[in-house]
């Protein structure tokens, strides 16, 4: 499974990080970063409910046409080498599908709440300073956290309608690597995997962002752009013996702002 491979990669990178040196500036000042964003997702995969297997195929070009409502954002708090974050995503979509030649409408609602603790294991100077006076550096941070997911699928056909949903929580491991390319530009990549060792429910998330920061009062404002992926797999038999499978990948460009103070 892809999540297991990602978990192995995360652990390998963490092991390499421990072997490296970790020396750079370490501030004890509290910092809070609030980051609303828009994620233009493509949806790929399959959903099985009440004996019906419905393909999910919403390309990026149709994402906003199929999207009915969305709320997304994250908050991060830091002090010294320690940090913590909470990321929230809610999206409701609807699309027309075909089941054995029968027209149908498939609606989905997804809510994802993930959070974790970060520790700045490596903070190596790159030379020079940022526009905020900090030393430019390469930072490596392991992540330990959890991801709570709630999904609901509604399938409407001329023969009737079916609704099924589920919610679950995965413990996750991850890694964040971030570096100051210039005094204002920063690159970040983050990967994490949840549900390790569980074939019935697991997930993997990956993102890469480029950020341009400018001072604002005692803090900073950043414009963030990049790409993000979340793949989830959930399988369950209900009390009637019907199968509910959620195997969906969400991926696409992301654009947002960050306010740090």
Coordinates of C-alpha atoms in Angstrom, one line a residue:
X1 CA 0.0 0.0 0.0
X2 CA 1.2 3.5 -0.8
X3 CA 0.8 4.8 2.9
X4 CA 3.1 2.0 4.1
X5 CA 5.8 3.0 1.7
X6 CA 5.4 6.7 2.7
X7 CA 5.7 5.7 6.3
X8 CA 8.9 3.8 5.6
X9 CA 10.3 6.8 3.8
X10 CA 9.4 9.1 6.7
X11 CA 11.1 6.9 9.2
X12 CA 14.2 6.7 7.0
X13 CA 14.4 10.5 6.7
X14 CA 14.0 10.8 10.5
X15 CA 16.8 8.4 11.0
X16 CA 19.0 10.4 8.6
X17 CA 18.1 13.6 10.5
X18 CA 19.2 12.2 13.8
X19 CA 22.6 11.4 12.2
X20 CA 23.1 14.9 11.1
X21 CA 24.2 18.0 13.0
X22 CA 21.7 20.4 14.4
X23 CA 23.1 23.8 15.1
X24 CA 21.5 27.2 14.5
X25 CA 19.5 30.0 16.1
X26 CA 16.8 29.0 18.6
X27 CA 14.3 31.6 19.7
X28 CA 12.1 31.2 22.7
X29 CA 9.6 33.7 21.4
X30 CA 6.0 32.5 20.9
X31 CA 4.8 32.7 17.2
X32 CA 1.3 32.0 15.9
X33 CA 0.6 31.6 12.2
X34 CA -2.9 31.5 10.7
X35 CA -3.2 30.3 7.1
X36 CA -6.5 30.2 5.2
X37 CA -6.2 28.6 1.8
X38 CA -8.1 27.3 -1.2
X39 CA -7.3 23.8 -2.5
X40 CA -8.6 23.2 -6.1
X41 CA -8.8 19.5 -5.9
X42 CA -9.2 16.8 -8.4
X43 CA -11.0 13.6 -7.1
X44 CA -10.0 10.1 -8.3
X45 CA -11.1 6.7 -7.0
X46 CA -14.1 4.6 -6.2
X47 CA -16.8 4.5 -3.6
X48 CA -18.9 1.4 -2.9
X49 CA -22.1 1.6 -0.9
X50 CA -25.2 -0.6 -0.7
X51 CA -23.8 -3.0 -3.3
X52 CA -23.2 -0.2 -5.8
X53 CA -19.6 0.7 -6.9
X54 CA -19.5 4.3 -8.2
X55 CA -16.4 5.8 -9.8
X56 CA -15.2 9.2 -8.6
X57 CA -13.7 11.3 -11.3
X58 CA -13.7 15.1 -10.9
X59 CA -10.9 16.6 -12.9
X60 CA -9.3 19.9 -11.8
X61 CA -11.0 21.7 -14.7
X62 CA -14.4 20.8 -13.2
X63 CA -13.5 21.1 -9.6
X64 CA -15.2 24.4 -9.0
X65 CA -18.3 23.4 -11.0
X66 CA -18.7 20.2 -8.8
X67 CA -17.8 22.0 -5.5
X68 CA -20.8 23.2 -3.5
X69 CA -19.1 24.4 -0.4
X70 CA -15.7 24.5 1.2
X71 CA -13.8 25.7 4.3
X72 CA -10.1 25.2 4.7
X73 CA -7.3 26.6 6.9
X74 CA -4.6 25.8 9.5
X75 CA -3.2 27.3 12.6
X76 CA 0.4 26.7 13.8
X77 CA 2.0 27.7 17.2
X78 CA 5.7 27.7 17.8
X79 CA 8.1 28.3 20.7
X80 CA 11.8 27.5 20.3
X81 CA 12.3 24.1 18.6
X82 CA 8.8 22.9 19.4
X83 CA 5.7 23.5 17.4
X84 CA 2.1 22.3 16.9
X85 CA -0.5 22.7 14.2
X86 CA -4.1 22.0 13.4
X87 CA -5.4 21.7 9.8
X88 CA -9.1 21.7 8.9
X89 CA -10.7 20.8 5.6
X90 CA -14.4 20.5 4.7
X91 CA -15.7 20.0 1.1
X92 CA -19.0 19.1 -0.4
X93 CA -19.2 18.0 -4.0
X94 CA -21.8 16.6 -6.4
X95 CA -21.3 14.9 -9.8
X96 CA -23.3 13.0 -12.4
X97 CA -22.1 9.3 -12.8
X98 CA -23.3 6.2 -14.7
X99 CA -23.9 2.8 -13.1
X100 CA -24.3 0.1 -15.7
X101 CA -25.7 2.6 -18.1
X102 CA -28.1 4.1 -15.5
X103 CA -27.7 7.8 -14.8
X104 CA -27.1 8.7 -11.2
X105 CA -25.9 11.6 -9.0
X106 CA -23.1 11.1 -6.5
X107 CA -22.7 13.6 -3.7
X108 CA -19.8 13.5 -1.2
X109 CA -19.0 15.4 2.0
X110 CA -15.6 15.1 3.5
X111 CA -14.3 16.6 6.8
X112 CA -10.7 16.2 7.8
X113 CA -9.1 17.5 11.0
X114 CA -5.4 16.7 11.4
X115 CA -2.9 17.9 14.0
X116 CA 0.5 17.2 15.2
X117 CA 3.6 18.1 17.3
X118 CA 6.8 19.1 15.5
X119 CA 10.3 19.2 16.8
X120 CA 13.1 21.1 15.0
X121 CA 15.6 18.4 14.9
X122 CA 18.0 20.1 12.4
X123 CA 18.4 23.8 11.9
X124 CA 21.5 24.3 9.7
X125 CA 22.5 27.9 8.7
X126 CA 22.6 28.6 4.9
X127 CA 24.4 31.9 5.2
X128 CA 22.9 35.4 5.3
X129 CA 19.7 36.6 6.9
X130 CA 16.1 36.8 6.0
X131 CA 14.2 40.1 5.7
X132 CA 13.2 39.6 9.3
X133 CA 16.7 39.4 10.7
X134 CA 16.7 35.6 11.3
X135 CA 19.6 33.5 10.0
X136 CA 18.7 31.7 6.8
X137 CA 18.6 28.0 7.4
X138 CA 17.5 24.5 6.4
X139 CA 15.1 23.0 8.9
X140 CA 14.0 19.3 9.4
X141 CA 11.1 18.5 11.7
X142 CA 9.6 15.0 12.5
X143 CA 5.9 15.0 13.1
X144 CA 3.8 12.9 15.4
X145 CA 0.0 13.4 15.3
X146 CA -3.4 12.2 14.3
X147 CA -6.0 12.7 11.6
X148 CA -9.7 12.5 12.1
X149 CA -11.8 11.9 9.0
X150 CA -15.6 11.9 8.4
X151 CA -16.9 11.0 5.0
X152 CA -20.5 10.7 3.6
X153 CA -21.6 9.5 0.2
X154 CA -25.1 10.0 -1.3
X155 CA -26.1 8.0 -4.4
X156 CA -29.3 8.9 -6.1
X157 CA -30.7 6.8 -9.1
X158 CA -34.1 6.5 -10.7
X159 CA -34.5 3.4 -8.6
X160 CA -34.0 5.2 -5.3
X161 CA -31.4 6.9 -3.1
X162 CA -28.7 5.5 -0.8
X163 CA -26.6 7.2 1.9
X164 CA -23.7 5.9 3.8
X165 CA -21.0 7.5 6.0
X166 CA -18.2 6.8 8.4
X167 CA -15.7 8.5 10.6
X168 CA -12.4 7.3 12.0
X169 CA -9.1 8.5 13.5
X170 CA -5.6 7.5 12.4
X171 CA -2.4 8.1 14.3
X172 CA 0.2 9.4 11.9
X173 CA 3.9 10.0 11.5
X174 CA 5.5 12.5 9.2
X175 CA 8.3 14.8 8.3
X176 CA 8.6 18.5 7.3
X177 CA 11.6 19.9 5.4
X178 CA 11.8 23.7 5.0
X179 CA 14.5 26.0 3.7
X180 CA 15.1 29.8 3.1
X181 CA 16.0 30.1 -0.5
X182 CA 16.4 33.9 -0.3
X183 CA 15.7 36.5 2.3
X184 CA 12.0 36.4 1.4
X185 CA 11.4 33.1 -0.4
X186 CA 10.9 29.8 1.5
X187 CA 10.3 26.3 0.2
X188 CA 8.5 23.6 2.2
X189 CA 7.6 20.0 1.7
X190 CA 5.7 17.8 4.1
X191 CA 4.7 14.1 4.0
X192 CA 2.8 12.0 6.6
X193 CA 1.1 8.7 6.7
X194 CA -1.7 7.4 9.0
X195 CA -3.3 4.1 9.8
X196 CA 0.0 2.3 9.8
X197 CA -0.3 -1.4 9.7
X198 CA -4.1 -1.3 9.1
X199 CA -5.2 -2.5 5.6
X200 CA -8.9 -1.5 6.2
X201 CA -8.1 2.2 6.9
X202 CA -5.1 4.2 6.0
X203 CA -4.1 7.5 4.5
X204 CA -1.2 9.4 3.1
X205 CA -0.8 13.2 2.7
X206 CA 1.9 15.2 0.8
X207 CA 2.3 18.8 0.0
X208 CA 5.0 21.2 -1.4
X209 CA 4.7 25.0 -1.0
X210 CA 6.6 28.0 -2.1
X211 CA 6.1 31.1 0.2
X212 CA 7.0 34.8 -0.3
X213 CA 7.1 36.7 3.0
X214 CA 7.0 40.4 3.7
X215 CA 7.1 42.2 7.1
X216 CA 3.8 43.4 8.5
X217 CA 4.0 45.2 11.9
X218 CA 5.7 42.9 14.4
X219 CA 5.0 39.9 12.2
X220 CA 4.8 38.9 8.6
X221 CA 2.4 38.0 5.8
X222 CA 3.1 35.3 3.3
X223 CA 1.6 34.3 0.0
X224 CA 1.7 30.5 -0.4
X225 CA 1.4 28.4 -3.6
X226 CA 2.0 24.8 -4.3
X227 CA 0.5 21.3 -4.7
X228 CA -1.2 19.0 -2.2
X229 CA -2.4 15.4 -2.1
X230 CA -4.5 13.4 0.3
X231 CA -5.2 9.7 -0.4
X232 CA -7.6 7.8 1.9
X233 CA -8.7 4.2 2.0
X234 CA -11.5 3.0 4.3
X235 CA -13.3 -0.3 4.2
X236 CA -16.2 -1.5 6.4
X237 CA -19.1 -4.0 6.5
X238 CA -22.2 -2.7 8.1
X239 CA -24.8 -4.8 10.1
X240 CA -26.7 -5.7 6.9
X241 CA -23.7 -7.2 5.3
X242 CA -23.4 -4.3 2.8
X243 CA -19.9 -3.1 2.0
X244 CA -18.9 0.6 2.3
X245 CA -15.5 1.3 0.6
X246 CA -14.0 4.8 0.3
X247 CA -10.9 4.8 -1.8
X248 CA -10.5 8.4 -3.0
X249 CA -7.5 10.6 -3.7
X250 CA -7.8 14.4 -3.6
X251 CA -5.0 16.3 -5.3
X252 CA -4.4 19.7 -6.9
X253 CA -2.9 23.2 -6.6
X254 CA -3.3 25.1 -3.4
X255 CA -3.1 28.9 -2.9
X256 CA -3.3 30.7 0.4
X257 CA -2.1 33.4 2.8
X258 CA -0.3 33.2 6.1
X259 CA -0.3 35.8 8.9
X260 CA 2.4 35.4 11.5
X261 CA 2.5 37.4 14.7

